[in-house]
Coordinates of C-alpha atoms and ligand atoms in Angstrom, one line a residue:
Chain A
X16 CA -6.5 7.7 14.7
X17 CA -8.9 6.3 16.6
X18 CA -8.0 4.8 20.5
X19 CA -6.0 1.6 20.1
X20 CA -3.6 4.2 17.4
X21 CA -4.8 2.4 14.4
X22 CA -5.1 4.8 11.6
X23 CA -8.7 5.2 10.2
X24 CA -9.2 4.7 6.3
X25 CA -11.7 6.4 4.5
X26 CA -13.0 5.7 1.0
X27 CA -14.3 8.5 -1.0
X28 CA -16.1 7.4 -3.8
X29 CA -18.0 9.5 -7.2
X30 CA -20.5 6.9 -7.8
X31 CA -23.1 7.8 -10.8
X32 CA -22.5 9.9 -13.8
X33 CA -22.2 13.5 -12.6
X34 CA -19.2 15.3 -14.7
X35 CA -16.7 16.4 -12.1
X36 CA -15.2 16.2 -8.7
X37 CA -13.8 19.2 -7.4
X38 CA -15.7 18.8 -4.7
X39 CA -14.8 15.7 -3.7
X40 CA -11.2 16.2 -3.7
X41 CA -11.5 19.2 -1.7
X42 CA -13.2 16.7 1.0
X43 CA -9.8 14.0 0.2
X44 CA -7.9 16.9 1.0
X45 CA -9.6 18.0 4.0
X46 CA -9.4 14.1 5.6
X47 CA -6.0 13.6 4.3
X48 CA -4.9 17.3 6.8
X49 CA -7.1 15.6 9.5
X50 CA -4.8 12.4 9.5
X51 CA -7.2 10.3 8.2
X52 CA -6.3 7.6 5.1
X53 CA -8.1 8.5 2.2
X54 CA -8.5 5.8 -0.5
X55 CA -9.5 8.0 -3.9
X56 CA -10.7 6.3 -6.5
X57 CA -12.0 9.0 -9.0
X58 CA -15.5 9.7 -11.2
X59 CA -18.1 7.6 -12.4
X60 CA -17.4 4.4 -9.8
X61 CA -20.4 2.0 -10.5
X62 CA -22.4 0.5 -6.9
X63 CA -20.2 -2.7 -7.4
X64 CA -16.8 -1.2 -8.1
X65 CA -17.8 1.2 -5.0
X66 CA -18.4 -1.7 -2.4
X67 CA -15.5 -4.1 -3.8
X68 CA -12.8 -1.2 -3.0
X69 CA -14.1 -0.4 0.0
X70 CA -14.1 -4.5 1.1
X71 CA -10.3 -4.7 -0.9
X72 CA -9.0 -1.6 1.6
X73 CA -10.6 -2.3 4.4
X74 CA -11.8 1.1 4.8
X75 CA -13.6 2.0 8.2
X76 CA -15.8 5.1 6.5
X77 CA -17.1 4.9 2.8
X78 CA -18.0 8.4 1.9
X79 CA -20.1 9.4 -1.0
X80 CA -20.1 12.3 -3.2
X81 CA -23.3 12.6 -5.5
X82 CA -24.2 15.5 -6.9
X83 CA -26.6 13.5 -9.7
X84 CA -29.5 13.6 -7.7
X85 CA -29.6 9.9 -8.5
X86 CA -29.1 9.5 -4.0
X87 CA -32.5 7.6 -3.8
X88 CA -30.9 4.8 -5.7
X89 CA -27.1 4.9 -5.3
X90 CA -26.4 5.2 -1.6
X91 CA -29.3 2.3 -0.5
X92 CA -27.9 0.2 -3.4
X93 CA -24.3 0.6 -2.3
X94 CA -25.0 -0.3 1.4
X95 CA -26.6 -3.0 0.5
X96 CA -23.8 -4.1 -1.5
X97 CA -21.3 -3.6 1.4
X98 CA -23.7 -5.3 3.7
X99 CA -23.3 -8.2 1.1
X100 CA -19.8 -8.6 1.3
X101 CA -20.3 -8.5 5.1
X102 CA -19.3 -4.6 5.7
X103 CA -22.1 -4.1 8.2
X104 CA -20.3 -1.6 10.5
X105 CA -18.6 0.5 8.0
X106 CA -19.9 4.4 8.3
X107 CA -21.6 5.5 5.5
X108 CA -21.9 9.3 4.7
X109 CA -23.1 11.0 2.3
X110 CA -22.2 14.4 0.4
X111 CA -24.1 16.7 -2.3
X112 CA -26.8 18.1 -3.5
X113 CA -29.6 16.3 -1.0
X114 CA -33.0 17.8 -0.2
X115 CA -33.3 17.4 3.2
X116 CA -36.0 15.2 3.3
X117 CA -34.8 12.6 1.1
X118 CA -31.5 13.4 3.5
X119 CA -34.1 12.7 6.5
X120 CA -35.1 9.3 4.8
X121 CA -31.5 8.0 4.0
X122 CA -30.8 8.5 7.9
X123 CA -33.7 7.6 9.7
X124 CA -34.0 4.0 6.9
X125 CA -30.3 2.9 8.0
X126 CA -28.7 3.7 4.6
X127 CA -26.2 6.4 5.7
X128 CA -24.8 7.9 9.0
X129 CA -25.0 11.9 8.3
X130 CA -25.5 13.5 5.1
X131 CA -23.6 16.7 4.5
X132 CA -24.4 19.6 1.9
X133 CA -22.7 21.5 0.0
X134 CA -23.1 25.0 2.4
X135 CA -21.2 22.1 5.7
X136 CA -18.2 23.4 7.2
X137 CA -15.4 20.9 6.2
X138 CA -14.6 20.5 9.4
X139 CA -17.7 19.5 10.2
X140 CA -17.2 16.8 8.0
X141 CA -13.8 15.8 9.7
X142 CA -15.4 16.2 13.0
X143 CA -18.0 13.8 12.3
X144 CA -15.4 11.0 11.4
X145 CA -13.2 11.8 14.1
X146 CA -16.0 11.7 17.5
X147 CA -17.1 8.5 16.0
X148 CA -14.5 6.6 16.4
X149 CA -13.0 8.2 19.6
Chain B
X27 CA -8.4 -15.7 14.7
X28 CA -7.5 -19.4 13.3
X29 CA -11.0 -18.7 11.1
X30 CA -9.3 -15.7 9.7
X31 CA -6.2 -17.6 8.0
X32 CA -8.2 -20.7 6.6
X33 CA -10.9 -17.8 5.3
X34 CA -8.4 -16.3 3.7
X35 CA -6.6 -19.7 2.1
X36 CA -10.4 -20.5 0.7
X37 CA -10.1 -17.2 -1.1
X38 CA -12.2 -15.4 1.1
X39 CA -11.3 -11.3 -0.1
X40 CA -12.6 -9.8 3.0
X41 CA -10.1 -12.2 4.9
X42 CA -7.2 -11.2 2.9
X43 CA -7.9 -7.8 3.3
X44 CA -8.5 -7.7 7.0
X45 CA -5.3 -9.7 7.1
X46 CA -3.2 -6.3 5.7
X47 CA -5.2 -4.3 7.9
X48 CA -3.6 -6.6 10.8
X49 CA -0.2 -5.8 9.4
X50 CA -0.4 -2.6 8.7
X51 CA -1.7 -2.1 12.2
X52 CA 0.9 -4.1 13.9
X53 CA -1.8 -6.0 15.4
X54 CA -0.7 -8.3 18.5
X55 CA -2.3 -10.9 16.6
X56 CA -0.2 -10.5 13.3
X57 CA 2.7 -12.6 14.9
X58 CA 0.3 -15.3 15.2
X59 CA -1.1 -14.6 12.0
X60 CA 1.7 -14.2 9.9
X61 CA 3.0 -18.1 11.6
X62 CA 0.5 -19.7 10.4
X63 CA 0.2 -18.1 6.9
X64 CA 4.4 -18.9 6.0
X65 CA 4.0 -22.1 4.6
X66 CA 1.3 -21.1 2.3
X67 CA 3.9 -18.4 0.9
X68 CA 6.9 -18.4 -2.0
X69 CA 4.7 -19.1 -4.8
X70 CA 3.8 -15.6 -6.2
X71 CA 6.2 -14.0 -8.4
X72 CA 6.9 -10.2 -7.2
X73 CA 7.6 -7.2 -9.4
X74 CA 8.3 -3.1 -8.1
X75 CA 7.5 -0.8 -10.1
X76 CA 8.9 2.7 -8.9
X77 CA 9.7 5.8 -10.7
X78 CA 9.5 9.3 -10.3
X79 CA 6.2 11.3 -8.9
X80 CA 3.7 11.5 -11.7
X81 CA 6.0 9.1 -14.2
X82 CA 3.0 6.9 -15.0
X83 CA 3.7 4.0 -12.1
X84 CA -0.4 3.7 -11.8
X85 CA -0.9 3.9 -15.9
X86 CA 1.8 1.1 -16.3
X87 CA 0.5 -1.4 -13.9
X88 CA -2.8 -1.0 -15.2
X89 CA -2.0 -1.8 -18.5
X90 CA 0.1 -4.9 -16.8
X91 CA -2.7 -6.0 -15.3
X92 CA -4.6 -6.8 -18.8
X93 CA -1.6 -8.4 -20.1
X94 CA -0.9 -10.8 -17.1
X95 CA -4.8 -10.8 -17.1
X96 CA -4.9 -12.1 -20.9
X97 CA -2.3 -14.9 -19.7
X98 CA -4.7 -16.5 -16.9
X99 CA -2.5 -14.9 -14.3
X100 CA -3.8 -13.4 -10.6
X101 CA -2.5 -10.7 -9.8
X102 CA -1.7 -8.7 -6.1
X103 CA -1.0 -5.0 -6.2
X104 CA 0.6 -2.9 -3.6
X105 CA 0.1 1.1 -4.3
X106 CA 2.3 2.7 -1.7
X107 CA 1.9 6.4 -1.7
X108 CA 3.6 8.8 0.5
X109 CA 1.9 9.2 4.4
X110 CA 2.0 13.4 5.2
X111 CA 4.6 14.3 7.7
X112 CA 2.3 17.0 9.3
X113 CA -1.1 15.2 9.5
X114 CA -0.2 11.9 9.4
X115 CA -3.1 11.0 6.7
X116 CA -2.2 10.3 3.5
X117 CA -4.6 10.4 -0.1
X118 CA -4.2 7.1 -1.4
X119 CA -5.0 7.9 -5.7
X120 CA -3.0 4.8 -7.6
X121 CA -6.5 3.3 -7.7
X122 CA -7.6 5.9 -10.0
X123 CA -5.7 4.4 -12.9
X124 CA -6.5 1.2 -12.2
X125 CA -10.4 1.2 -11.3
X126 CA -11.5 -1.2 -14.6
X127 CA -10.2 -3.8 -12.5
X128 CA -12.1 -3.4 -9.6
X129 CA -14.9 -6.1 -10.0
X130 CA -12.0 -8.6 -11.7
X131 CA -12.2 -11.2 -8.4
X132 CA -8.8 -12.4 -9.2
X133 CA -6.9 -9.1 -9.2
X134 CA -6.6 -7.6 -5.4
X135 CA -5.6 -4.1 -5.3
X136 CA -4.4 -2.5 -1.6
X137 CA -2.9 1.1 -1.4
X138 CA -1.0 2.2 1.9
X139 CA 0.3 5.0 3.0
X140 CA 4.2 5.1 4.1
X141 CA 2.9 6.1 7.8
X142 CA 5.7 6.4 10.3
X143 CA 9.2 5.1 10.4
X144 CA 10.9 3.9 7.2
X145 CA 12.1 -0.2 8.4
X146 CA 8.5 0.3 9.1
X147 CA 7.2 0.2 5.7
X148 CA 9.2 -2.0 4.2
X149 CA 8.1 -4.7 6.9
X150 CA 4.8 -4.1 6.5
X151 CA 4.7 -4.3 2.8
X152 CA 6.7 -7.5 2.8
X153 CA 4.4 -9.0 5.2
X154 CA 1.5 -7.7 3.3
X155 CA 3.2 -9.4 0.3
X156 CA 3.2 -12.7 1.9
X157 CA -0.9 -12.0 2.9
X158 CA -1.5 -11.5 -1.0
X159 CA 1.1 -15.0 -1.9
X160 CA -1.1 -17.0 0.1
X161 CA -4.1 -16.0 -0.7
X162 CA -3.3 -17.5 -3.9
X163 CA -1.8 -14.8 -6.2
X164 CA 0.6 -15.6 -8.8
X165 CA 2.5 -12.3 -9.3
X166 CA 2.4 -9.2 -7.1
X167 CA 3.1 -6.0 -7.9
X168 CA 4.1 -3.3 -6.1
X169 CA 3.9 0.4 -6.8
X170 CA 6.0 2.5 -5.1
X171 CA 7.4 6.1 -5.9
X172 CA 11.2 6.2 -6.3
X173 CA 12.7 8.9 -4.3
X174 CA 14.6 7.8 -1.3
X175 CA 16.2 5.1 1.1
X176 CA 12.5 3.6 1.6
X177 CA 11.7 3.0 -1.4
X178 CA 14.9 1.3 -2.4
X179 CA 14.3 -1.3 1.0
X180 CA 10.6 -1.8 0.1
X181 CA 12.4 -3.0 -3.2
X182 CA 14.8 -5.0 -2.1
X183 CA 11.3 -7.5 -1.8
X184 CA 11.0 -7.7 -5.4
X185 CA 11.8 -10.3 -7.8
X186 CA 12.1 -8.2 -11.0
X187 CA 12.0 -4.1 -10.5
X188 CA 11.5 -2.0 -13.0
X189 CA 11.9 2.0 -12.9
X190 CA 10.1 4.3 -14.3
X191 CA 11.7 7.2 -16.4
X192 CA 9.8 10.2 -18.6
X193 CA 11.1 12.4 -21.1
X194 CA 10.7 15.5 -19.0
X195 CA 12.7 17.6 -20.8
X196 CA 15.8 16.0 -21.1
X197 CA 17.0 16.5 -17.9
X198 CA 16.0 13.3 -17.0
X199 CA 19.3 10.7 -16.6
X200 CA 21.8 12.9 -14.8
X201 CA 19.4 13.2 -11.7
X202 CA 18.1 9.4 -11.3
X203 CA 19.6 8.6 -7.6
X204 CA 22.5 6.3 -7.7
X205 CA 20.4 3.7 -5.9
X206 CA 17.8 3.4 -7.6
X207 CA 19.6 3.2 -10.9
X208 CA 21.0 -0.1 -9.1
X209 CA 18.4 -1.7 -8.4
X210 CA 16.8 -1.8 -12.1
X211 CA 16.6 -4.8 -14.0
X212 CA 14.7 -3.2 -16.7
X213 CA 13.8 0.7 -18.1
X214 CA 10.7 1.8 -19.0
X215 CA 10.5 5.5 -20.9
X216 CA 6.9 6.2 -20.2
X217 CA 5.3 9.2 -21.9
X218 CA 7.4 8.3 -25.0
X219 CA 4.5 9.9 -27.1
X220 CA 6.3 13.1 -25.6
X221 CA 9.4 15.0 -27.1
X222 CA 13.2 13.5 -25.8
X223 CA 11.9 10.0 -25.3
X224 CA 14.7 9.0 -28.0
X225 CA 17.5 11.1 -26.2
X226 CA 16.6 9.5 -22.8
X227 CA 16.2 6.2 -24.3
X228 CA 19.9 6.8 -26.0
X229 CA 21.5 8.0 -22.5
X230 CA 19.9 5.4 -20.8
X231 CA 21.4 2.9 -23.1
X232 CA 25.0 4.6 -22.8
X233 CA 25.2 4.8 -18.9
X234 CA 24.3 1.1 -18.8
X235 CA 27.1 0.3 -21.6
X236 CA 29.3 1.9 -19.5
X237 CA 28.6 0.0 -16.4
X238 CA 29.9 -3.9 -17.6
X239 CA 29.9 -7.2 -15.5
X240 CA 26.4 -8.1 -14.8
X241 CA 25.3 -10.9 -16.7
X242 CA 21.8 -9.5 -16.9
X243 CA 22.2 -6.5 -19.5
X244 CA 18.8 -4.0 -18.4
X245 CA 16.9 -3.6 -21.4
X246 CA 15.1 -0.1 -21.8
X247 CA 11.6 -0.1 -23.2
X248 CA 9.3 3.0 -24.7
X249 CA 5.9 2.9 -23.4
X250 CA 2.9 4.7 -24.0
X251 CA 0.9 4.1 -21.0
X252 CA -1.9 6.4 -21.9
X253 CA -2.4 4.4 -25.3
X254 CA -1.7 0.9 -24.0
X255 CA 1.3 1.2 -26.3
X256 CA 4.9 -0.9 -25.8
X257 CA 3.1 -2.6 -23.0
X258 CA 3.3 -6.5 -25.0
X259 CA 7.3 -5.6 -25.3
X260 CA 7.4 -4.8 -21.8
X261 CA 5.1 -7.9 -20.5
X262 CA 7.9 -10.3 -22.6
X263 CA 10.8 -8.5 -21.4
X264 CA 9.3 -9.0 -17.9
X265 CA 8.9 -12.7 -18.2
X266 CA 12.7 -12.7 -20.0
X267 CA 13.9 -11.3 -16.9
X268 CA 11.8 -14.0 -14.6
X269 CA 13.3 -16.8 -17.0
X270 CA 16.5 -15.3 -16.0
X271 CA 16.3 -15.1 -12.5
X272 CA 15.1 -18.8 -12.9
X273 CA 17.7 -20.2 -14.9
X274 CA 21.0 -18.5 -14.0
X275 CA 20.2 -19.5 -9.9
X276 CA 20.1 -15.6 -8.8
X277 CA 16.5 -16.0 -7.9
X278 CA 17.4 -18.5 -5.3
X279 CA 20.1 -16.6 -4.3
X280 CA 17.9 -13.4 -3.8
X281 CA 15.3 -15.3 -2.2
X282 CA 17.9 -16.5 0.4
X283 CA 19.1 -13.3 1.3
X284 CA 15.6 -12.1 1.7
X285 CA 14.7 -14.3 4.2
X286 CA 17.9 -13.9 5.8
X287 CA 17.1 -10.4 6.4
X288 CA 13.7 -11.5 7.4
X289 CA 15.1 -13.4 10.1
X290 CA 17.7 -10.7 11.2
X291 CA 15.0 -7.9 11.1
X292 CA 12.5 -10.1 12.7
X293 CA 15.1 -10.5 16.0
X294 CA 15.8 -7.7 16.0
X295 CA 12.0 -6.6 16.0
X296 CA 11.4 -8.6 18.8
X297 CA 14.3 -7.7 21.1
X298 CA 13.5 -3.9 20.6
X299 CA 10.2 -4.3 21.3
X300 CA 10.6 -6.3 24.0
X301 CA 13.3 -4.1 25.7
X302 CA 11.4 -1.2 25.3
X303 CA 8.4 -2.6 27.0
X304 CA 10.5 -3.6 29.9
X305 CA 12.6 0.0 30.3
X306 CA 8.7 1.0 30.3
X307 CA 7.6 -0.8 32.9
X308 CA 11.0 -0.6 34.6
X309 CA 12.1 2.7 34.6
X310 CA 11.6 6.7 34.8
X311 CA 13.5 7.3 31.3
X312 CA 12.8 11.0 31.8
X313 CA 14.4 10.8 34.7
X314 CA 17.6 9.0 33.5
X315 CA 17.5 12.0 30.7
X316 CA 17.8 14.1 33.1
X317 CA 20.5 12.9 34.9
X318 CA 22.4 12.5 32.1
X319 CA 21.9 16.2 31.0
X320 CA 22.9 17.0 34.2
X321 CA 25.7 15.4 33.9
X322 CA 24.9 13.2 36.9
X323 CA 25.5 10.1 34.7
X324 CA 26.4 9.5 31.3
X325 CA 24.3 7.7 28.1
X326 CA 26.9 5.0 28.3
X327 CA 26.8 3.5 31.8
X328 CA 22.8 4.0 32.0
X329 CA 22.2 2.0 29.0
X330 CA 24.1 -0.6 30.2
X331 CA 22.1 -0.3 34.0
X332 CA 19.1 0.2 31.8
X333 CA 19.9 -3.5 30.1
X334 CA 21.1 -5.2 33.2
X335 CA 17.4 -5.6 34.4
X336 CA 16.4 -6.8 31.4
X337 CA 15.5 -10.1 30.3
X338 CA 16.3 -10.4 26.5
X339 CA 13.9 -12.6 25.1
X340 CA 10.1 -11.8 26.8
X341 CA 7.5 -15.1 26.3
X342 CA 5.3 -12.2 26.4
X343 CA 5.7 -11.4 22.7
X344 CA 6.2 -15.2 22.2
X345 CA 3.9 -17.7 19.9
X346 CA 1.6 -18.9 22.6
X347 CA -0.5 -15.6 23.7
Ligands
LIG13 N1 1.4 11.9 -22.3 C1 1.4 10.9 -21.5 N2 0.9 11.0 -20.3 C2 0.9 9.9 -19.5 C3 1.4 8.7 -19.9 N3 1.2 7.8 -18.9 C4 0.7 8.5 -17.8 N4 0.5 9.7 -18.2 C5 -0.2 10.8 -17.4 O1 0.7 11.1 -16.3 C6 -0.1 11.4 -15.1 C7 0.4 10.5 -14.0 O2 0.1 9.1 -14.3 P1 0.1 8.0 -13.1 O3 -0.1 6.7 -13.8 O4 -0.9 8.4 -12.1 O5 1.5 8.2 -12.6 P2 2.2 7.7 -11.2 O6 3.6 7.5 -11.5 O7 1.4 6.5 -10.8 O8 1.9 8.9 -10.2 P3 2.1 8.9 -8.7 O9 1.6 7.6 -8.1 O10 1.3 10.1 -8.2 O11 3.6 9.1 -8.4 C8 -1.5 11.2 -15.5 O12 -2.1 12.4 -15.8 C9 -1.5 10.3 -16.7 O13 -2.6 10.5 -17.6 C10 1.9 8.6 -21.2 O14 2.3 7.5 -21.7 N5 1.9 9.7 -21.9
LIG14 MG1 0.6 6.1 -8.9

C-alpha cells in the first residue's frame, strides 16, 4: 500500500515470443505475498495489448518479463505506447535475461526504472516497488 | 475532477478506468464523482457469471464476448478474484482467458481483488458497474467465483446470473450452496467434453423439476468453453432470459429493489462513517474499552454517551466539499 492506504497494482506482462513463464509467475507470486495487486495476463502479450491493459487497470507498475533477448525493442516500444495513452508516471521495470549494458541504456534513456536478472533476490524486486511509492 | 466525468462520457478509456480506481479506493472524491455520473446510468444490461474455482468463468465470458461482439454489442467486464487474507495482494488472472480482446476499443475489461470487508465489495463493484454503464457499455458482465455470502451480494447486481457447474466427477449437484443454487436463472455444464456432463446435466434438471412456482423455468446448457462449443445456445438462452425479465415486469421490479438497497446501504454508509469520524475525534475508545473490561461501565450505556455527542448527519461528508 502506499501512504494515503490505496492498494498498489502491478501489471506483469510476457511480451514477445519466448516459450514459457515460470519465471514470471514466481515474480506474480512474490508481489501477490507482498500485498501488492498483480494483474496477470499470461505469454506472448503483443506491445499494444501490453499498454491497453495496463491503461484498462490502472496499474501503478507495469513489469516486464523478457527472456527473448528482443529488450532493445519491446520495452522502449511499450513505454512509448503507455506514454501514448498518457501513462507517463507509471514505473516501468524490467526482468530477464539483460546484459548489463543494454540494462545500463534502458535506464539511463528513460525507458525503464530498474532492471532485474535472473540471479535478483525476489525481494529485491518487492523492495523496489514498495520504497517507491512510500 | 468535473474533467474526469465528461472524459469519461466522451469515451475517454483512461477516464473510465481512473474512475474504478476512485471507487475502488474509496476516494473522497468518488461521492462527488459517482453524483454526477447517475444520470448517465441504467442503460447497460448486467449479467454474473459465477461458479466454482477453476469451472471455466474466464473461458465462458471470453467466448461471450465474440458472440455479443458479432451482435454490435459493447461490452464491460468485471473479473473479481479473491484478495489474500495474509498479504492483502491478490493475483488478478481472468485476463488470461480473455487477452484476444484486449485491443477491441469497445470491450473494457477490469479485474479486482475482493480486498477487505465483504459489504465492501459488493459496493464497490456496483459502483464500478455504474462507471462502465455510463461510459457507454451495453451489457456488463461480471465474473465472480461462487463460494460464499460475497459472492451471492455482488450478485444480487445482476440482471441475468448464470452459474457455472463441471462434471467433476459426479459429485457435483449435492454440494452447490443453497444460495447460490437460488440465485441462477440459467446452468451452464462447462467442460461437457469431460465424463458425467450428462449425469450432472440430468440432476440438474431433476432438482429444478422439483422446485415448482417460478414462472421462469432455469434452463441448463452444455458448454465447451475450450472449443467455443454450446456458446450460440447459451448467447440465445441469455437474451431469452433478458426478453423475460423485460416482458413479465420482474426486471423493473428487480431494478427497484436494487436501488432501494442502494439507498439504504448508502445511509447507512454515510452515518457509519460519519460517526466513526466523530468518536475519533471525540473520544479515547481504548479507554472506554477499558472501562468496560473493567467493569467500570458497560457496552450498553457507553454507546449511548458515545452517540449523545454526536451529530448524525456531518456536512463534512456532504455534496459540497
Ligand atoms: N476440458 C475442458 N477444460 C476447460 C473448459 N473450459 C475451461 N477449461 C479449463 O479449465 C481451466 C480453468 O478455466 P478458467 O476459464 O480460467 O476458469 P475460471 O472459472 O475462470 O477460473 P477461476 O477464475 O480461477 O476461478 C483452464 O485450464 C481451462 O483451460 C472446457 O470446456 N473443457
Ligand atoms: Mg476466472
Amino acid at each position: 500500500m502506499d501512504k494515503s492506504g490505496k492498494k498498489i497494482r502491478v501489471l506483469v506482462a510476457k511480451p514477445g515470443l519466448d516459450g514459457h513463464d515460470r519465471g514470471a509467475r514466481v515474480v506474480a507470486r512474490a508481489l501477490r505475498d507482498a500485498g501488492f495487486e498483480v494483474i496477470y495476463t499470461g505469454l506472448h502479450q503483443t506491445p499494444e495489448q501490453v499498454a491497453e491493459t495496463a491503461l484498462q487497470e490502472d496499474v501503478d507498475v507495469v513489469g516486464l518479463s523478457i527472456l527473448s533477448g528482443a529488450h532493445m525493442t519491446l520495452v522502449p516500444r511499450i513505454k512509448k505506447l503507455l506514454q501514448d495513452n498518457g501513462m507517463n508516471e507509471v514505473m516501468m521495470i524490467v526482468g530477464g535475461i539483460i546484459p548489463e549494458d543494454d540494462a545500463e541504456k534502458l535506464v539511463s534513456e528513460g525507458y525503464a526504472e530498474q532492471i532485474f536478472t535472473p540471479g535478483d533476490p525476489l525481494d529485491k524486486i518487492t523492495g523496489y516497488i514498495s520504497n517507491n511509492f512510500k | 475532477m468535473q474533467q474526469l466525468v465528461a472524459e469519461l462520457l466522451k469515451g475517454n478509456r483512461r477516464a473510465a478506468a481512473r474512475m474504478i480506481s476512485h471507487v475502488e479506493n474509496d476516494d473522497p472524491l468518488k461521492r462527488m464523482l459517482l453524483t454526477e455520473l447517475y444520470p448517465h446510468t441504467g442503460k447497460a444490461y448486467v449479467i454474473g457469471v459465477t461458479g466454482a474455482p477453476g469451472s471455466g468463468k474466464s473461458s465462458l465470458v471470453d467466448c461471450l464476448l465474440q458472440q455479443m461482439r458479432r451482435d454490435g454489442l459493447k461490452i464491460g467486464v468485471i473479473a473479481v478474484d479473491p484478495t489474500s487474507p495474509f498479504s492483502g495482494g491478490a493475483i488478478l488472472g481472468d485476463r488470461i482467458r480473455m487477452q484476444d480482446h484486449a485491443l477491441d476499443h469497445d470491450i473494457f475489461i477490469r479485474s479486482m481483488g475482493t480486498r477487505g470487508s465483504l459489504g465492501g465489495l459488493s459496493r464497490s463493484t456496483r459502483e464500478a458497474i455504474q462507471v462502465l454503464d455510463a461510459f457507454g457499455k451495453d451489457i456488463i458482465l461480471i465474473e465472480t467465483v461462487g463460494v460464499g455470502q460475497s459472492e451471492v451480494d455482488i450478485v444480487k447486481a445482476a440482471d441475468t446470473t448464470v452459474v457455472v457447474l463441471t462434471p467433476a466427477g459426479g459429485d457435483s449437484v449435492q454440494t452447490i450452496k443453497a444460495g447460490i443454487m437460488e440465485i441462477a436463472d440459467l446452468f451452464v455444464v462447462n467442460k461437457a467434453d469431460l465424463p458425467g456432463a450428462e449425469r450432472t446435466t440430468t440432476e440438474i434438471n431433476i432438482m429444478l423439476d422439483m422446485k415448482k412456482g417460478d414462472h421462469w423455468r432455469p434452463p441448463v446448457v452444455q458448454t465447451v468453453s475450450v472449443q467455443n462449443k454450446g456458446l450460440d445456445q447459451l448467447w440465445e438462452l441469455l437474451q431469452e432470459h433478458r426478453n423475460y425479465m423485460n416482458e413479465s415486469g420482474k426486471l423493473e421490479t428487480v431494478r427497484l429493489e436494487r436501488v432501494k438497497r442502494e439507498l439504504t446501504d448508502q445511509v447507512e454508509y454515510l452515518l457509519k462513517n460519519s460517526v466513526w469520524e466523530q468518536v475519533k475525534e471525540e473520544v479515547k475508545l481504548e479507554k472506554l474499552v477499558e472501562e468496560i473490561a473493567n467493569r467500570k461501565n458497560d457496552p450498553y450505556s457507553a454507546a449511548s454517551e458515545l452517540l449523545e455527542k454526536i451529530s448524525f448527519f456531518d456536512q463534512k461528508t456532504g455534496k459540497d466539499d
